Amino acid sequence: MIHDVLTVARKEWLEILDQLLRFKRGGWSVLVVILFLGVISPLQLGASWLTSPLMFFYWPLLTTSMTSTLIADSIAGERERHTLETLLASRLPDAAIVMGKILAAVLYGFTFATINLAIGWIVVNVRHFEGHLLTMPLSRIAAVFSLIAAGSFFIAGIGVFVSLRAATVRQAQQTFGIIILLLMMAPVLFAQLTTADFQVKVLATVGTLGVEALAFRIAAVIGALAVVLDVAAVQRFRRGKLALD
């Protein structure tokens, strides 16, 4: 099973690399993103780029967005390109196909964040080098990547369901955009639907725990939801029940 999952993930990655390395197919956009997130943003924020609490929202949000673009294409794209029949005719188990696509999408977002963070760290140190390297605490790095991993698997689980029901990639992306918008509005709805006293208690709890401890706890909750969603997605993907057109 693991070999089959890696086979599907490798196929997805070869398609991603083929697209990223061709400027006419949108590869230039990657350079623009790296220039903005990995160079301009660290230059503007300076050394605070390494310690800002915004990293706990900024990078998980960006990474899950990157994951969503790939997972929306996972089934709908195969159907639109008329390659789903070939994929289903292979010896690959249903579960391996879904898990391979989820793994590829999550690794895509993970790689995106890692490369930009590494470039940003180099830029900050080159710009503000004073005889020693500026670093980020390992606990903070672990907390950020815990949120990134949990959020990416969570979004990937939702994405499989959206992609399964969409006739085209555009339809899948539109539906996914609405879902992500609603998820992003959750904090606003929380503020609107709860009393001021309750919000004060929540903020006091956050202050007591610390941002990193809170990030680990949120990642644990989202990770548990992601496991449920991903398992359900694997159960939902079955040959004979999929619309090929």
Short mmCIF file of N, CA and C in Angstrom, two decimals, residues 92-186:
data_model
loop_
_atom_site.label_atom_id
_atom_site.label_comp_id
_atom_site.label_asym_id
_atom_site.label_seq_id
_atom_site.Cartn_x
_atom_site.Cartn_y
_atom_site.Cartn_z
N LEU A 92 -3.85 0.11 -9.18
CA LEU A 92 -3.71 0.84 -7.92
C LEU A 92 -5.00 0.73 -7.10
N PRO A 93 -4.90 0.43 -5.80
CA PRO A 93 -6.09 0.39 -4.94
C PRO A 93 -6.73 1.77 -4.82
N ASP A 94 -8.03 1.80 -4.59
CA ASP A 94 -8.74 3.07 -4.44
C ASP A 94 -8.12 3.93 -3.34
N ALA A 95 -7.85 3.30 -2.22
CA ALA A 95 -7.30 4.05 -1.08
C ALA A 95 -5.95 4.67 -1.41
N ALA A 96 -5.13 3.94 -2.17
CA ALA A 96 -3.80 4.45 -2.53
C ALA A 96 -3.90 5.67 -3.43
N ILE A 97 -4.88 5.66 -4.32
CA ILE A 97 -5.06 6.81 -5.22
C ILE A 97 -5.40 8.07 -4.43
N VAL A 98 -6.36 7.96 -3.53
CA VAL A 98 -6.77 9.13 -2.73
C VAL A 98 -5.64 9.56 -1.80
N MET A 99 -5.05 8.61 -1.10
CA MET A 99 -3.99 8.97 -0.14
C MET A 99 -2.78 9.56 -0.86
N GLY A 100 -2.48 9.05 -2.05
CA GLY A 100 -1.35 9.60 -2.80
C GLY A 100 -1.60 11.03 -3.23
N LYS A 101 -2.84 11.32 -3.65
CA LYS A 101 -3.18 12.69 -4.05
C LYS A 101 -3.17 13.62 -2.85
N ILE A 102 -3.69 13.16 -1.72
CA ILE A 102 -3.66 13.98 -0.50
C ILE A 102 -2.22 14.25 -0.08
N LEU A 103 -1.39 13.22 -0.09
CA LEU A 103 0.02 13.38 0.31
C LEU A 103 0.74 14.37 -0.60
N ALA A 104 0.50 14.27 -1.91
CA ALA A 104 1.16 15.18 -2.85
C ALA A 104 0.75 16.62 -2.60
N ALA A 105 -0.56 16.84 -2.37
CA ALA A 105 -1.05 18.20 -2.13
C ALA A 105 -0.48 18.77 -0.83
N VAL A 106 -0.44 17.95 0.22
CA VAL A 106 0.10 18.42 1.50
C VAL A 106 1.59 18.73 1.38
N LEU A 107 2.33 17.87 0.70
CA LEU A 107 3.77 18.11 0.52
C LEU A 107 4.03 19.35 -0.32
N TYR A 108 3.14 19.62 -1.25
CA TYR A 108 3.26 20.82 -2.08
C TYR A 108 3.19 22.08 -1.19
N GLY A 109 2.17 22.13 -0.33
CA GLY A 109 2.06 23.26 0.58
C GLY A 109 3.22 23.32 1.56
N PHE A 110 3.62 22.16 2.07
CA PHE A 110 4.73 22.08 3.03
C PHE A 110 6.03 22.58 2.38
N THR A 111 6.29 22.15 1.16
CA THR A 111 7.50 22.57 0.45
C THR A 111 7.47 24.07 0.17
N PHE A 112 6.30 24.56 -0.21
CA PHE A 112 6.12 25.99 -0.46
C PHE A 112 6.52 26.80 0.77
N ALA A 113 6.01 26.41 1.94
CA ALA A 113 6.32 27.14 3.17
C ALA A 113 7.80 27.01 3.54
N THR A 114 8.34 25.80 3.43
CA THR A 114 9.74 25.57 3.83
C THR A 114 10.71 26.39 2.99
N ILE A 115 10.50 26.39 1.66
CA ILE A 115 11.40 27.13 0.77
C ILE A 115 11.34 28.63 1.06
N ASN A 116 10.13 29.16 1.20
CA ASN A 116 9.99 30.60 1.45
C ASN A 116 10.51 30.99 2.82
N LEU A 117 10.29 30.14 3.82
CA LEU A 117 10.83 30.43 5.15
C LEU A 117 12.36 30.40 5.14
N ALA A 118 12.92 29.44 4.43
CA ALA A 118 14.39 29.33 4.37
C ALA A 118 14.99 30.55 3.66
N ILE A 119 14.39 30.94 2.54
CA ILE A 119 14.89 32.12 1.81
C ILE A 119 14.72 33.37 2.68
N GLY A 120 13.56 33.49 3.34
CA GLY A 120 13.34 34.64 4.22
C GLY A 120 14.35 34.71 5.35
N TRP A 121 14.67 33.54 5.93
CA TRP A 121 15.67 33.50 7.02
C TRP A 121 17.04 33.97 6.51
N ILE A 122 17.42 33.54 5.32
CA ILE A 122 18.70 33.97 4.73
C ILE A 122 18.70 35.48 4.48
N VAL A 123 17.59 35.98 3.92
CA VAL A 123 17.50 37.42 3.62
C VAL A 123 17.61 38.26 4.89
N VAL A 124 16.89 37.85 5.94
CA VAL A 124 16.93 38.60 7.21
C VAL A 124 18.35 38.60 7.78
N ASN A 125 19.03 37.47 7.73
CA ASN A 125 20.38 37.40 8.29
C ASN A 125 21.40 38.18 7.46
N VAL A 126 21.24 38.16 6.14
CA VAL A 126 22.15 38.95 5.29
C VAL A 126 21.94 40.43 5.55
N ARG A 127 20.66 40.82 5.69
CA ARG A 127 20.35 42.25 5.86
C ARG A 127 20.69 42.75 7.28
N HIS A 128 20.56 41.89 8.28
CA HIS A 128 20.73 42.34 9.67
C HIS A 128 21.84 41.58 10.39
N PHE A 129 22.80 41.08 9.66
CA PHE A 129 23.88 40.31 10.30
C PHE A 129 24.76 41.21 11.18
N GLU A 130 24.89 40.82 12.44
CA GLU A 130 25.71 41.60 13.39
C GLU A 130 26.69 40.69 14.11
N GLY A 131 27.28 39.77 13.38
CA GLY A 131 28.27 38.89 13.97
C GLY A 131 27.72 37.56 14.43
N HIS A 132 26.41 37.41 14.46
CA HIS A 132 25.82 36.14 14.84
C HIS A 132 24.52 35.95 14.06
N LEU A 133 24.14 34.69 13.88
CA LEU A 133 22.93 34.40 13.11
C LEU A 133 21.68 34.65 13.94
N LEU A 134 20.71 35.28 13.31
CA LEU A 134 19.40 35.45 13.94
C LEU A 134 18.61 34.17 13.69
N THR A 135 18.01 33.64 14.72
CA THR A 135 17.29 32.36 14.58
C THR A 135 15.89 32.47 15.18
N MET A 136 15.12 31.45 14.90
CA MET A 136 13.79 31.32 15.49
C MET A 136 13.83 30.14 16.46
N PRO A 137 13.22 30.26 17.66
CA PRO A 137 13.22 29.13 18.60
C PRO A 137 12.65 27.87 17.96
N LEU A 138 13.28 26.73 18.28
CA LEU A 138 12.81 25.47 17.70
C LEU A 138 11.35 25.18 18.06
N SER A 139 10.95 25.58 19.27
CA SER A 139 9.57 25.35 19.68
C SER A 139 8.61 26.12 18.79
N ARG A 140 9.02 27.33 18.38
CA ARG A 140 8.16 28.14 17.50
C ARG A 140 8.09 27.51 16.10
N ILE A 141 9.24 27.04 15.62
CA ILE A 141 9.25 26.38 14.31
C ILE A 141 8.34 25.14 14.33
N ALA A 142 8.46 24.37 15.42
CA ALA A 142 7.63 23.16 15.53
C ALA A 142 6.15 23.51 15.59
N ALA A 143 5.82 24.59 16.32
CA ALA A 143 4.41 25.00 16.44
C ALA A 143 3.85 25.44 15.09
N VAL A 144 4.64 26.25 14.36
CA VAL A 144 4.19 26.73 13.04
C VAL A 144 3.97 25.56 12.09
N PHE A 145 4.93 24.63 12.05
CA PHE A 145 4.80 23.51 11.12
C PHE A 145 3.73 22.51 11.57
N SER A 146 3.44 22.46 12.86
CA SER A 146 2.32 21.63 13.33
C SER A 146 1.01 22.17 12.79
N LEU A 147 0.85 23.49 12.84
CA LEU A 147 -0.35 24.11 12.29
C LEU A 147 -0.42 23.91 10.77
N ILE A 148 0.72 24.06 10.12
CA ILE A 148 0.76 23.88 8.66
C ILE A 148 0.35 22.46 8.28
N ALA A 149 0.91 21.47 8.97
CA ALA A 149 0.59 20.07 8.65
C ALA A 149 -0.87 19.76 8.93
N ALA A 150 -1.35 20.16 10.10
CA ALA A 150 -2.75 19.86 10.45
C ALA A 150 -3.71 20.57 9.50
N GLY A 151 -3.43 21.85 9.23
CA GLY A 151 -4.30 22.61 8.33
C GLY A 151 -4.30 22.05 6.91
N SER A 152 -3.14 21.62 6.45
CA SER A 152 -3.04 21.10 5.08
C SER A 152 -3.80 19.78 4.93
N PHE A 153 -3.64 18.87 5.90
CA PHE A 153 -4.38 17.61 5.82
C PHE A 153 -5.89 17.85 5.96
N PHE A 154 -6.27 18.84 6.77
CA PHE A 154 -7.69 19.18 6.95
C PHE A 154 -8.28 19.68 5.63
N ILE A 155 -7.59 20.63 5.01
CA ILE A 155 -8.06 21.19 3.73
C ILE A 155 -8.06 20.12 2.64
N ALA A 156 -7.04 19.26 2.65
CA ALA A 156 -6.97 18.21 1.63
C ALA A 156 -8.15 17.25 1.76
N GLY A 157 -8.55 16.94 2.99
CA GLY A 157 -9.70 16.07 3.20
C GLY A 157 -10.97 16.67 2.63
N ILE A 158 -11.18 17.97 2.90
CA ILE A 158 -12.36 18.65 2.34
C ILE A 158 -12.26 18.69 0.82
N GLY A 159 -11.05 18.95 0.33
CA GLY A 159 -10.85 19.10 -1.11
C GLY A 159 -11.21 17.87 -1.90
N VAL A 160 -10.95 16.70 -1.35
CA VAL A 160 -11.29 15.46 -2.08
C VAL A 160 -12.79 15.38 -2.30
N PHE A 161 -13.58 15.71 -1.27
CA PHE A 161 -15.04 15.67 -1.42
C PHE A 161 -15.51 16.67 -2.47
N VAL A 162 -14.93 17.89 -2.43
CA VAL A 162 -15.31 18.92 -3.41
C VAL A 162 -14.94 18.47 -4.81
N SER A 163 -13.73 17.95 -4.97
CA SER A 163 -13.26 17.54 -6.29
C SER A 163 -14.03 16.34 -6.82
N LEU A 164 -14.49 15.48 -5.92
CA LEU A 164 -15.27 14.31 -6.34
C LEU A 164 -16.60 14.72 -6.97
N ARG A 165 -17.20 15.78 -6.45
CA ARG A 165 -18.53 16.19 -6.90
C ARG A 165 -18.49 17.21 -8.03
N ALA A 166 -17.32 17.82 -8.28
CA ALA A 166 -17.24 18.87 -9.29
C ALA A 166 -17.06 18.28 -10.68
N ALA A 167 -17.74 18.90 -11.67
CA ALA A 167 -17.60 18.44 -13.05
C ALA A 167 -16.32 18.96 -13.68
N THR A 168 -15.87 20.15 -13.23
CA THR A 168 -14.67 20.76 -13.80
C THR A 168 -13.78 21.29 -12.68
N VAL A 169 -12.54 21.57 -13.03
CA VAL A 169 -11.61 22.13 -12.05
C VAL A 169 -12.08 23.51 -11.61
N ARG A 170 -12.57 24.30 -12.55
CA ARG A 170 -13.05 25.64 -12.20
C ARG A 170 -14.18 25.57 -11.18
N GLN A 171 -15.10 24.64 -11.39
CA GLN A 171 -16.20 24.49 -10.43
C GLN A 171 -15.68 24.08 -9.06
N ALA A 172 -14.71 23.18 -9.05
CA ALA A 172 -14.12 22.75 -7.78
C ALA A 172 -13.43 23.91 -7.07
N GLN A 173 -12.69 24.71 -7.83
CA GLN A 173 -11.99 25.85 -7.23
C GLN A 173 -12.96 26.89 -6.70
N GLN A 174 -14.06 27.11 -7.43
CA GLN A 174 -15.06 28.09 -6.97
C GLN A 174 -15.71 27.62 -5.67
N THR A 175 -16.08 26.35 -5.63
CA THR A 175 -16.70 25.81 -4.41
C THR A 175 -15.72 25.86 -3.25
N PHE A 176 -14.48 25.49 -3.55
CA PHE A 176 -13.45 25.49 -2.51
C PHE A 176 -13.21 26.90 -1.99
N GLY A 177 -13.25 27.88 -2.90
CA GLY A 177 -13.03 29.27 -2.49
C GLY A 177 -14.08 29.73 -1.49
N ILE A 178 -15.32 29.31 -1.72
CA ILE A 178 -16.40 29.69 -0.80
C ILE A 178 -16.19 29.03 0.57
N ILE A 179 -15.80 27.75 0.55
CA ILE A 179 -15.58 27.03 1.81
C ILE A 179 -14.44 27.67 2.61
N ILE A 180 -13.34 28.00 1.93
CA ILE A 180 -12.21 28.62 2.62
C ILE A 180 -12.59 29.99 3.16
N LEU A 181 -13.40 30.73 2.39
CA LEU A 181 -13.85 32.04 2.86
C LEU A 181 -14.66 31.90 4.15
N LEU A 182 -15.54 30.91 4.19
CA LEU A 182 -16.35 30.68 5.40
C LEU A 182 -15.46 30.30 6.58
N LEU A 183 -14.44 29.46 6.31
CA LEU A 183 -13.53 29.07 7.40
C LEU A 183 -12.76 30.27 7.92
N MET A 184 -12.37 31.17 6.99
CA MET A 184 -11.61 32.36 7.42
C MET A 184 -12.49 33.31 8.21
N MET A 185 -13.81 33.25 7.96
CA MET A 185 -14.72 34.15 8.68
C MET A 185 -15.10 33.61 10.06
N ALA A 186 -14.66 32.38 10.36
CA ALA A 186 -15.01 31.77 11.64
C ALA A 186 -14.62 32.63 12.84
#
